[in-house]
Amino acid sequence: FSDVLALPIFKQEDSSLPQENETKHPPFQYVMCAATSPAVKLYDETLTYLNQGQSYEIRMLDNRKAGDIPEINGKLVKSIIRVVFHDRRLQYTEHQQLEGWKWNRPGDRLLDLDIPMSVGVIDIKTNPSQLNAVEFLWDPTKCTSAFIQVHCISTEFTPRKHGGEKGVPFRIQVDTFKQTENGEYTDHLHSASCQIKVFKPKGADRKQKTDREKMEKRTAHEKEKYQPSYDTTVLTEMRLEPIIEDAVEHEQKKSSKRTLPADYGDSLAKRGSCSPWPDTPTTFVNNSPTPAPTFTSAQHNTYSVPDSNSSSPNHQGDGTSQGSGDQLHPSATIQETQQWLLKHRFSTYTRLFSNFSGADLLKLTREDLVQICGPADGIRLYNALKSRSVRPRLTIYVCQEPLRSIQLERPDAGNGDSSNGAIYVYHAIYLEEMAASEVTRKLALAFNIPLHQINQVYRQGPTGIHILVSDQMVQNFQDESCFLFTTIKAENGEGFHIILK
């Protein structure tokens, strides 16, 4: 038998094996910084437990050999990271599953990118109709890390019949493309994925500990049947030849009105990932029969984070000034619109509306906002955008005398308030609360007086007595009352008192 193996034909086949493997050498490698489970059989795929909402680093590594794919040298590539279903049954009903999740979790996303933590990724884009995907550009020659957050948990897609059901596994999938001659990133280069399960916060740590304790109780012989736990998870290319025929058959049934291309099975095999990406990789596809709202701003949300040359992965740009006032004005800039959203408790949607000016946001209808943000937050955002200023509970007019009062000359002094033909200019004080502290605070704001220097506020009463302004007194002020006020130093020399006349 050994003589047969020594024949030249077998030697040629052996020598050709490395060459065949070289052609399959993956150009990129993606490594997620999360430990694999120790309770996985030796020849099964690795399984990694993640905590809901926790940031996990995926390192994007250039794995090319010398001379591989020279056309991307000095150029950027595009990667799409998605969280998809591992179970083929759920893959077939993915759209319905995600729509149900969206209905139960309005305004949330299945997958987010932790932008401040990420390094080397630019032109980050998300789409409100694709809650489970993010895309970005990156330079293979630079250190690149994308920090992802998965917000869905595995038990959310399990039929809850008896309680304690086992959560379904997901996949983290990365698809990478290069730029074509027309400038679009549609030429597929590489895909890889890994199997995960997502638990509520701290649940992944407990599950990992439980698996480790179970393995410690097994005998040495039993442990040989299981993989060791690794500190990181390598996303691997997955060949799907055994299920390609099923996938093609399913797509033919689902797409009876259109003819699938003859190379659909081949293209699915080349993708080597658990779930095919949209037909047009440059944009996310909304399979919903309901048309997506038309945005007046850019359809995708775009962000930029520091590249590997920046001083720190947490580096952030200088803060912008906050927009003033509670009403969003059409002239508000993008930065002012972001500040308005934060101020009115819509921080969840600052990324979603990161390219929207005040005019863009105000043009959205109630139906648009409900479709984008869900019923609860959509209606709340619409009401906040369209609401008018709340009428103050009490308005008083105050003027400081005599030195700091502003006097304006009038051409007609016949009916003036003073004999020299001048009028005092009053400040309007609008009170939202009928309280003495509110009066003090608004006086300090109107006249640029340090609040901590005002000791007491008095009202001048009969025979010139000073009456302490209390909440009850403020509640008995007549609306649109006029006051002159003066200041006197406190007895101890620290601060002063205000006397309303």
Short mmCIF file of C-alpha atoms in Angstrom, two decimals:
data_model
loop_
_atom_site.label_atom_id
_atom_site.label_comp_id
_atom_site.label_asym_id
_atom_site.label_seq_id
_atom_site.Cartn_x
_atom_site.Cartn_y
_atom_site.Cartn_z
CA PHE A 1 0.00 0.00 0.00
CA SER A 2 2.90 2.31 0.77
CA ASP A 3 4.29 1.57 -2.70
CA VAL A 4 1.01 2.65 -4.25
CA LEU A 5 1.09 5.93 -2.34
CA ALA A 6 4.58 6.53 -3.64
CA LEU A 7 3.36 6.63 -7.26
CA PRO A 8 3.96 9.97 -9.03
CA ILE A 9 0.22 10.67 -9.41
CA PHE A 10 -0.30 10.73 -5.64
CA LYS A 11 2.82 12.85 -5.14
CA GLN A 12 1.43 15.40 -7.58
CA GLU A 13 -1.90 15.50 -5.71
CA ASP A 14 -0.13 15.94 -2.39
CA SER A 15 1.99 18.75 -3.73
CA SER A 16 -1.07 20.48 -5.10
CA LEU A 17 -2.91 20.53 -1.77
CA PRO A 18 -1.00 23.47 -0.27
CA GLN A 19 -1.56 25.45 -3.46
CA GLU A 20 -5.28 24.80 -3.21
CA ASN A 21 -5.29 25.91 0.40
CA GLU A 22 -3.39 29.04 -0.54
CA THR A 23 -6.16 30.09 -2.91
CA LYS A 24 -8.63 29.81 -0.02
CA HIS A 25 -6.51 31.94 2.30
CA PRO A 26 -8.93 34.51 3.76
CA PRO A 27 -7.90 38.11 3.07
CA PHE A 28 -9.24 39.38 6.41
CA GLN A 29 -9.72 38.09 9.91
CA TYR A 30 -12.20 39.33 12.50
CA VAL A 31 -11.60 38.61 16.18
CA MET A 32 -14.20 39.40 18.86
CA CYS A 33 -12.81 40.01 22.33
CA ALA A 34 -15.17 37.69 24.20
CA ALA A 35 -14.42 34.25 25.62
CA THR A 36 -15.85 31.09 24.07
CA SER A 37 -17.85 28.58 26.09
CA PRO A 38 -15.98 25.53 27.45
CA ALA A 39 -19.09 23.35 27.12
CA VAL A 40 -18.87 22.90 23.34
CA LYS A 41 -18.13 19.53 21.75
CA LEU A 42 -14.75 19.14 20.08
CA TYR A 43 -15.92 19.30 16.47
CA ASP A 44 -18.84 21.70 16.96
CA GLU A 45 -18.74 25.39 16.22
CA THR A 46 -17.68 27.68 19.06
CA LEU A 47 -20.38 29.44 21.11
CA THR A 48 -19.86 32.81 22.78
CA TYR A 49 -22.06 34.38 25.45
CA LEU A 50 -22.66 38.14 25.36
CA ASN A 51 -24.36 40.53 27.77
CA GLN A 52 -27.18 42.66 26.43
CA GLY A 53 -26.05 46.22 25.68
CA GLN A 54 -22.39 45.62 26.64
CA SER A 55 -19.71 46.83 24.22
CA TYR A 56 -17.55 44.10 22.66
CA GLU A 57 -14.54 44.79 20.48
CA ILE A 58 -14.23 43.24 17.01
CA ARG A 59 -10.70 43.63 15.67
CA MET A 60 -10.57 43.99 11.89
CA LEU A 61 -7.28 42.45 10.74
CA ASP A 62 -5.59 42.45 7.34
CA ASN A 63 -4.74 38.79 6.71
CA ARG A 64 -3.53 39.08 3.12
CA LYS A 65 -0.32 37.56 1.93
CA ALA A 66 2.09 39.50 -0.24
CA GLY A 67 0.47 40.20 -3.58
CA ASP A 68 -3.08 39.30 -2.49
CA ILE A 69 -5.80 41.67 -3.76
CA PRO A 70 -3.36 44.44 -4.72
CA GLU A 71 -6.22 46.61 -6.00
CA ILE A 72 -7.21 47.56 -2.45
CA ASN A 73 -3.72 48.73 -1.48
CA GLY A 74 -4.00 52.30 -0.22
CA LYS A 75 -7.79 52.18 -0.42
CA LEU A 76 -10.65 51.73 2.01
CA VAL A 77 -12.94 48.73 2.19
CA LYS A 78 -16.48 48.57 3.50
CA SER A 79 -17.73 46.11 6.12
CA ILE A 80 -21.30 45.41 7.18
CA ILE A 81 -21.74 43.91 10.64
CA ARG A 82 -25.07 42.23 11.32
CA VAL A 83 -26.70 40.19 14.03
CA VAL A 84 -28.74 37.44 12.36
CA PHE A 85 -30.39 34.17 13.30
CA HIS A 86 -28.43 30.93 13.49
CA ASP A 87 -31.52 28.73 13.12
CA ARG A 88 -32.53 28.28 9.48
CA ARG A 89 -36.21 28.24 10.45
CA LEU A 90 -35.85 31.71 11.93
CA GLN A 91 -33.77 32.85 8.96
CA TYR A 92 -36.71 32.12 6.68
CA THR A 93 -39.02 34.25 8.85
CA GLU A 94 -36.39 36.85 9.76
CA HIS A 95 -38.44 39.81 8.57
CA GLN A 96 -41.50 38.81 10.59
CA GLN A 97 -39.36 38.12 13.66
CA LEU A 98 -37.64 41.50 13.48
CA GLU A 99 -40.92 43.35 12.89
CA GLY A 100 -42.37 41.70 16.00
CA TRP A 101 -39.31 42.69 18.03
CA LYS A 102 -39.54 46.26 16.72
CA TRP A 103 -43.18 46.47 17.78
CA ASN A 104 -42.38 45.29 21.30
CA ARG A 105 -39.28 47.50 21.60
CA PRO A 106 -40.18 50.78 19.80
CA GLY A 107 -37.22 53.04 19.18
CA ASP A 108 -34.59 50.39 19.99
CA ARG A 109 -32.06 48.77 17.68
CA LEU A 110 -30.89 45.15 17.70
CA LEU A 111 -27.32 46.20 16.94
CA ASP A 112 -25.42 49.41 17.62
CA LEU A 113 -21.86 50.58 17.20
CA ASP A 114 -20.21 52.13 20.27
CA ILE A 115 -18.75 55.05 18.38
CA PRO A 116 -16.57 56.64 21.11
CA MET A 117 -14.87 53.30 21.76
CA SER A 118 -14.33 52.33 18.11
CA VAL A 119 -11.05 53.12 16.36
CA GLY A 120 -10.23 53.47 12.67
CA VAL A 121 -13.81 53.19 11.35
CA ILE A 122 -15.21 56.08 9.31
CA ASP A 123 -18.41 56.98 7.50
CA ILE A 124 -20.52 54.87 9.85
CA LYS A 125 -24.06 54.37 8.58
CA THR A 126 -27.25 52.93 9.97
CA ASN A 127 -30.75 52.79 8.59
CA PRO A 128 -33.97 52.88 10.65
CA SER A 129 -35.46 50.12 8.50
CA GLN A 130 -32.51 47.76 9.20
CA LEU A 131 -32.24 47.59 12.98
CA ASN A 132 -29.80 44.65 12.96
CA ALA A 133 -26.98 46.08 10.82
CA VAL A 134 -24.32 48.78 10.76
CA GLU A 135 -21.81 49.55 8.03
CA PHE A 136 -18.57 51.53 7.88
CA LEU A 137 -15.38 52.05 5.90
CA TRP A 138 -11.91 51.15 7.19
CA ASP A 139 -8.30 51.02 6.09
CA PRO A 140 -6.85 47.47 6.21
CA THR A 141 -3.34 48.86 6.77
CA LYS A 142 -4.34 50.57 10.05
CA CYS A 143 -5.39 49.22 13.42
CA THR A 144 -9.17 49.02 13.33
CA SER A 145 -11.57 48.03 16.09
CA ALA A 146 -15.36 48.17 15.95
CA PHE A 147 -17.14 47.96 19.32
CA ILE A 148 -20.61 46.48 18.94
CA GLN A 149 -23.60 46.37 21.30
CA VAL A 150 -26.32 43.71 20.87
CA HIS A 151 -29.60 44.81 22.43
CA CYS A 152 -31.80 41.78 21.72
CA ILE A 153 -31.65 38.74 24.00
CA SER A 154 -31.95 35.13 22.89
CA THR A 155 -35.15 34.39 24.78
CA GLU A 156 -37.07 37.18 23.03
CA PHE A 157 -37.46 34.95 19.98
CA THR A 158 -38.47 31.80 21.88
CA PRO A 159 -42.17 30.85 22.07
CA ARG A 160 -43.05 31.33 25.73
CA LYS A 161 -45.37 28.43 26.51
CA HIS A 162 -44.20 26.99 29.79
CA GLY A 163 -41.50 29.36 31.02
CA GLY A 164 -37.76 28.76 31.20
CA GLU A 165 -37.43 28.15 27.45
CA LYS A 166 -33.96 27.88 25.98
CA GLY A 167 -32.81 31.00 24.14
CA VAL A 168 -32.13 30.85 20.40
CA PRO A 169 -28.56 31.38 19.16
CA PHE A 170 -27.66 34.32 16.93
CA ARG A 171 -24.75 34.97 14.63
CA ILE A 172 -22.45 37.96 14.41
CA GLN A 173 -21.69 38.26 10.71
CA VAL A 174 -19.19 40.52 8.94
CA ASP A 175 -19.31 41.01 5.16
CA THR A 176 -16.53 43.04 3.51
CA PHE A 177 -16.56 44.66 0.06
CA LYS A 178 -14.15 46.57 -2.11
CA GLN A 179 -14.85 49.56 -4.29
CA THR A 180 -15.75 49.09 -7.94
CA GLU A 181 -14.84 51.35 -10.85
CA ASN A 182 -18.02 53.36 -10.42
CA GLY A 183 -17.12 54.12 -6.80
CA GLU A 184 -19.64 51.79 -5.13
CA TYR A 185 -18.64 49.18 -2.56
CA THR A 186 -20.38 46.20 -4.15
CA ASP A 187 -17.54 43.82 -4.98
CA HIS A 188 -17.60 41.13 -2.28
CA LEU A 189 -14.28 40.15 -0.74
CA HIS A 190 -14.88 38.12 2.38
CA SER A 191 -17.48 37.02 4.95
CA ALA A 192 -17.15 35.41 8.36
CA SER A 193 -19.36 34.83 11.37
CA CYS A 194 -19.56 33.28 14.81
CA GLN A 195 -22.33 31.82 16.95
CA ILE A 196 -23.47 33.77 20.01
CA LYS A 197 -26.16 33.80 22.67
CA VAL A 198 -27.21 37.05 24.31
CA PHE A 199 -28.30 37.27 27.94
CA LYS A 200 -29.61 40.03 30.15
CA PRO A 201 -26.84 42.12 31.80
CA LYS A 202 -24.44 39.90 33.80
CA GLY A 203 -26.26 36.79 32.52
CA ALA A 204 -23.45 35.87 30.14
CA ASP A 205 -20.94 35.92 33.00
CA ARG A 206 -23.13 33.61 35.09
CA LYS A 207 -23.65 31.24 32.16
CA GLN A 208 -19.91 31.11 31.46
CA LYS A 209 -19.25 30.34 35.13
CA THR A 210 -21.91 27.59 35.13
CA ASP A 211 -20.39 25.94 32.03
CA ARG A 212 -16.93 26.10 33.56
CA GLU A 213 -18.12 24.49 36.79
CA LYS A 214 -19.86 21.71 34.86
CA MET A 215 -16.68 20.96 32.93
CA GLU A 216 -14.63 20.84 36.13
CA LYS A 217 -16.89 18.06 37.41
CA ARG A 218 -16.29 15.89 34.33
CA THR A 219 -13.61 13.24 34.19
CA ALA A 220 -10.41 13.76 32.22
CA HIS A 221 -11.65 11.34 29.55
CA GLU A 222 -14.92 13.27 29.14
CA LYS A 223 -13.09 16.60 28.97
CA GLU A 224 -11.18 15.38 25.90
CA LYS A 225 -14.48 15.48 23.97
CA TYR A 226 -14.87 19.22 24.54
CA GLN A 227 -13.07 22.27 23.25
CA PRO A 228 -11.06 24.45 25.61
CA SER A 229 -12.38 27.94 26.30
CA TYR A 230 -10.50 30.67 24.42
CA ASP A 231 -10.21 34.28 25.56
CA THR A 232 -11.27 35.57 22.14
CA THR A 233 -13.65 34.42 19.44
CA VAL A 234 -12.42 34.14 15.85
CA LEU A 235 -15.11 34.70 13.24
CA THR A 236 -14.75 31.90 10.71
CA GLU A 237 -15.72 31.35 7.12
CA MET A 238 -18.62 28.92 7.04
CA ARG A 239 -19.24 26.71 4.04
CA LEU A 240 -22.91 26.07 3.55
CA GLU A 241 -22.89 23.50 0.75
CA PRO A 242 -25.17 21.09 2.69
CA ILE A 243 -27.94 23.69 2.95
CA ILE A 244 -27.46 25.62 -0.29
CA GLU A 245 -29.97 23.47 -2.15
CA ASP A 246 -32.54 24.03 0.60
CA ALA A 247 -31.90 27.76 0.51
CA VAL A 248 -32.30 27.92 -3.27
CA GLU A 249 -35.52 25.90 -3.10
CA HIS A 250 -36.90 28.15 -0.37
CA GLU A 251 -36.03 31.31 -2.30
CA GLN A 252 -37.67 29.92 -5.44
CA LYS A 253 -40.88 29.26 -3.51
CA LYS A 254 -40.79 32.68 -1.84
CA SER A 255 -39.95 34.46 -5.10
CA SER A 256 -42.36 32.80 -7.50
CA LYS A 257 -42.87 36.11 -9.33
CA ARG A 258 -39.19 36.52 -10.14
CA THR A 259 -36.52 34.19 -11.49
CA LEU A 260 -33.44 33.66 -9.38
CA PRO A 261 -30.11 33.92 -11.17
CA ALA A 262 -28.57 30.65 -12.29
CA ASP A 263 -25.53 31.20 -10.06
CA TYR A 264 -27.55 31.89 -6.92
CA GLY A 265 -26.29 28.73 -5.23
CA ASP A 266 -22.69 29.47 -6.18
CA SER A 267 -22.92 33.02 -4.92
CA LEU A 268 -24.42 31.80 -1.65
CA ALA A 269 -21.54 29.36 -1.23
CA LYS A 270 -18.97 32.06 -1.95
CA ARG A 271 -20.49 34.24 0.72
CA GLY A 272 -19.69 31.56 3.26
CA SER A 273 -21.90 33.07 5.96
CA CYS A 274 -25.01 32.01 7.74
CA SER A 275 -27.40 34.51 6.24
CA PRO A 276 -27.25 36.16 2.81
CA TRP A 277 -26.90 39.92 2.83
CA PRO A 278 -29.25 42.16 0.86
CA ASP A 279 -29.05 42.02 -2.91
CA THR A 280 -27.65 45.55 -3.00
CA PRO A 281 -24.90 45.68 -0.40
CA THR A 282 -24.40 49.44 -0.61
CA THR A 283 -27.79 50.13 0.93
CA PHE A 284 -29.89 48.35 3.47
CA VAL A 285 -33.05 46.82 2.08
CA ASN A 286 -36.41 47.24 3.73
CA ASN A 287 -38.52 44.19 2.99
CA SER A 288 -41.55 45.66 4.66
CA PRO A 289 -44.59 46.15 2.45
CA THR A 290 -45.07 49.52 4.13
CA PRO A 291 -42.90 52.11 2.43
CA ALA A 292 -40.27 53.72 4.59
CA PRO A 293 -40.71 57.42 5.30
CA THR A 294 -39.00 59.82 2.98
CA PHE A 295 -36.42 61.88 4.81
CA THR A 296 -35.60 65.41 3.81
CA SER A 297 -32.06 64.87 5.03
CA ALA A 298 -29.69 62.07 4.11
CA GLN A 299 -31.30 58.64 4.32
CA HIS A 300 -28.37 57.16 6.21
CA ASN A 301 -27.02 58.43 9.49
CA THR A 302 -23.33 59.19 9.19
CA TYR A 303 -20.74 59.47 11.91
CA SER A 304 -16.96 59.58 12.06
CA VAL A 305 -14.68 58.33 14.79
CA PRO A 306 -10.93 58.76 15.24
CA ASP A 307 -8.62 56.61 13.18
CA SER A 308 -5.68 54.73 14.60
CA ASN A 309 -3.51 57.86 14.50
CA SER A 310 -5.64 59.75 16.99
CA SER A 311 -4.37 60.18 20.51
CA SER A 312 -7.07 58.11 22.19
CA PRO A 313 -9.94 55.85 21.17
CA ASN A 314 -12.13 57.89 23.45
CA HIS A 315 -11.17 61.15 21.76
CA GLN A 316 -14.16 63.32 21.02
CA GLY A 317 -14.59 66.65 19.30
CA ASP A 318 -15.16 69.89 21.08
CA GLY A 319 -18.62 70.34 22.46
CA THR A 320 -21.03 72.60 20.67
CA SER A 321 -23.13 75.23 22.29
CA GLN A 322 -26.58 74.17 23.30
CA GLY A 323 -29.53 75.59 21.51
CA SER A 324 -31.49 78.01 23.61
CA GLY A 325 -35.20 77.83 24.25
CA ASP A 326 -37.62 74.95 24.50
CA GLN A 327 -38.99 75.34 20.97
CA LEU A 328 -37.04 73.88 18.07
CA HIS A 329 -36.70 76.52 15.38
CA PRO A 330 -36.49 75.77 11.64
CA SER A 331 -33.20 77.69 11.54
CA ALA A 332 -31.59 75.38 14.14
CA THR A 333 -28.33 73.82 12.97
CA ILE A 334 -27.59 70.10 13.17
CA GLN A 335 -25.67 70.64 16.41
CA GLU A 336 -28.50 72.69 17.95
CA THR A 337 -31.01 70.03 16.89
CA GLN A 338 -28.93 67.37 18.63
CA GLN A 339 -28.84 69.48 21.80
CA TRP A 340 -32.61 69.97 21.61
CA LEU A 341 -33.16 66.20 21.38
CA LEU A 342 -30.92 65.62 24.39
CA LYS A 343 -32.62 68.35 26.41
CA HIS A 344 -36.07 66.89 25.75
CA ARG A 345 -35.09 63.29 26.65
CA PHE A 346 -34.75 61.93 23.11
CA SER A 347 -31.11 60.86 23.48
CA THR A 348 -31.97 57.44 22.01
CA TYR A 349 -32.60 59.11 18.65
CA THR A 350 -29.65 61.50 18.45
CA ARG A 351 -27.78 59.04 16.23
CA LEU A 352 -30.86 58.42 14.12
CA PHE A 353 -31.30 62.15 13.46
CA SER A 354 -27.58 63.00 13.40
CA ASN A 355 -27.87 64.67 9.96
CA PHE A 356 -31.13 66.50 10.60
CA SER A 357 -31.38 70.26 11.00
CA GLY A 358 -34.33 71.90 12.72
CA ALA A 359 -36.14 72.35 9.41
CA ASP A 360 -35.60 68.69 8.48
CA LEU A 361 -37.03 67.42 11.77
CA LEU A 362 -40.01 69.79 11.72
CA LYS A 363 -41.01 68.60 8.23
CA LEU A 364 -41.63 65.04 9.47
CA THR A 365 -45.29 64.22 9.94
CA ARG A 366 -46.82 62.48 12.92
CA GLU A 367 -47.05 59.25 10.91
CA ASP A 368 -43.37 59.51 9.92
CA LEU A 369 -42.26 59.89 13.53
CA VAL A 370 -44.45 57.00 14.72
CA GLN A 371 -43.01 54.76 12.02
CA ILE A 372 -39.42 55.78 12.83
CA CYS A 373 -39.55 55.93 16.63
CA GLY A 374 -42.50 53.69 17.48
CA PRO A 375 -45.92 54.73 18.83
CA ALA A 376 -44.87 55.95 22.29
CA ASP A 377 -41.78 58.01 21.49
CA GLY A 378 -43.04 59.01 18.05
CA ILE A 379 -46.13 60.71 19.47
CA ARG A 380 -44.09 62.27 22.28
CA LEU A 381 -41.54 63.66 19.81
CA TYR A 382 -44.30 65.02 17.57
CA ASN A 383 -45.95 66.77 20.51
CA ALA A 384 -42.63 68.24 21.60
CA LEU A 385 -41.92 69.55 18.10
CA LYS A 386 -45.38 71.10 17.64
CA SER A 387 -46.06 72.29 21.17
CA ARG A 388 -46.38 75.99 21.95
CA SER A 389 -44.81 77.74 24.90
CA VAL A 390 -46.72 77.14 28.12
CA ARG A 391 -48.33 80.31 29.43
CA PRO A 392 -46.66 81.42 32.69
CA ARG A 393 -48.72 81.25 35.86
CA LEU A 394 -47.87 84.85 36.76
CA THR A 395 -46.23 87.82 35.01
CA ILE A 396 -44.78 90.80 36.85
CA TYR A 397 -42.83 93.79 35.56
CA VAL A 398 -39.78 94.95 37.48
CA CYS A 399 -37.41 97.90 37.12
CA GLN A 400 -34.33 98.74 39.17
CA GLU A 401 -33.99 102.29 40.50
CA PRO A 402 -32.49 104.78 40.31
CA LEU A 403 -28.93 104.37 39.02
CA ARG A 404 -29.15 101.18 36.96
CA SER A 405 -32.53 101.89 35.41
CA ILE A 406 -32.43 102.45 31.65
CA GLN A 407 -34.04 105.69 30.58
CA LEU A 408 -35.27 106.35 27.07
CA GLU A 409 -36.09 109.85 25.81
CA ARG A 410 -39.55 110.23 24.36
CA PRO A 411 -40.50 112.85 21.76
CA ASP A 412 -43.82 113.34 23.58
CA ALA A 413 -43.37 113.78 27.33
CA GLY A 414 -46.83 115.06 27.99
CA ASN A 415 -48.06 111.84 29.66
CA GLY A 416 -44.69 110.65 31.03
CA ASP A 417 -44.08 108.83 34.25
CA SER A 418 -41.59 111.49 35.38
CA SER A 419 -41.26 115.20 35.06
CA ASN A 420 -38.09 115.11 32.93
CA GLY A 421 -39.84 113.41 30.00
CA ALA A 422 -38.12 109.98 30.53
CA ILE A 423 -39.61 106.54 31.14
CA TYR A 424 -38.27 103.63 33.14
CA VAL A 425 -37.79 100.40 31.16
CA TYR A 426 -39.14 97.33 32.95
CA HIS A 427 -38.17 93.68 32.64
CA ALA A 428 -40.93 91.10 32.29
CA ILE A 429 -40.58 88.32 34.87
CA TYR A 430 -42.48 85.15 33.95
CA LEU A 431 -43.13 82.82 36.88
CA GLU A 432 -43.77 79.12 36.26
CA GLU A 433 -44.01 78.52 40.00
CA MET A 434 -45.85 80.72 42.48
CA ALA A 435 -42.96 80.72 44.97
CA ALA A 436 -40.67 83.30 46.54
CA SER A 437 -37.60 81.32 45.45
CA GLU A 438 -38.81 81.59 41.84
CA VAL A 439 -39.04 85.37 42.15
CA THR A 440 -35.49 85.53 43.53
CA ARG A 441 -34.13 83.29 40.79
CA LYS A 442 -35.84 85.19 37.97
CA LEU A 443 -34.67 88.57 39.34
CA ALA A 444 -31.10 87.29 39.43
CA LEU A 445 -31.36 86.09 35.83
CA ALA A 446 -33.02 89.27 34.51
CA PHE A 447 -30.57 91.70 36.12
CA ASN A 448 -27.39 89.59 36.03
CA ILE A 449 -27.14 89.44 39.81
CA PRO A 450 -25.25 86.50 41.39
CA LEU A 451 -27.97 84.42 43.01
CA HIS A 452 -25.86 83.55 46.04
CA GLN A 453 -25.47 87.25 46.88
CA ILE A 454 -29.23 87.81 47.33
CA ASN A 455 -30.01 87.24 51.01
CA GLN A 456 -33.69 88.23 51.22
CA VAL A 457 -36.40 89.79 49.07
CA TYR A 458 -38.75 92.22 50.81
CA ARG A 459 -41.81 94.19 49.74
CA GLN A 460 -42.20 97.73 50.99
CA GLY A 461 -45.44 98.04 52.93
CA PRO A 462 -47.38 100.84 54.63
CA THR A 463 -45.30 103.50 56.40
CA GLY A 464 -42.21 102.10 54.65
CA ILE A 465 -42.01 98.81 56.56
CA HIS A 466 -40.24 95.86 54.93
CA ILE A 467 -42.34 92.70 54.56
CA LEU A 468 -40.58 89.41 53.76
CA VAL A 469 -41.76 88.05 50.42
CA SER A 470 -43.21 84.58 51.06
CA ASP A 471 -44.85 81.96 48.85
CA GLN A 472 -48.27 83.07 50.09
CA MET A 473 -47.51 86.69 49.19
CA VAL A 474 -46.45 85.68 45.67
CA GLN A 475 -49.66 83.69 45.25
CA ASN A 476 -51.59 86.89 46.01
CA PHE A 477 -49.71 89.05 43.52
CA GLN A 478 -51.98 90.41 40.81
CA ASP A 479 -51.01 89.38 37.30
CA GLU A 480 -48.96 92.04 35.45
CA SER A 481 -48.16 93.97 38.63
CA CYS A 482 -45.36 96.56 38.34
CA PHE A 483 -42.53 96.95 40.85
CA LEU A 484 -39.55 99.20 41.30
CA PHE A 485 -36.79 97.61 43.31
CA THR A 486 -33.69 98.80 45.07
CA THR A 487 -30.84 96.98 46.79
CA ILE A 488 -29.36 97.57 50.24
CA LYS A 489 -26.34 95.91 51.79
CA ALA A 490 -26.91 93.25 54.42
CA GLU A 491 -26.10 94.11 58.03
CA ASN A 492 -23.12 91.74 58.09
CA GLY A 493 -21.73 93.20 54.89
CA GLU A 494 -22.10 89.93 52.94
CA GLY A 495 -24.57 90.11 50.08
CA PHE A 496 -27.59 92.39 49.95
CA HIS A 497 -31.37 92.56 50.22
CA ILE A 498 -33.81 93.41 47.44
CA ILE A 499 -36.77 95.66 48.28
CA LEU A 500 -39.77 95.70 45.92
CA LYS A 501 -41.82 98.93 45.89
#
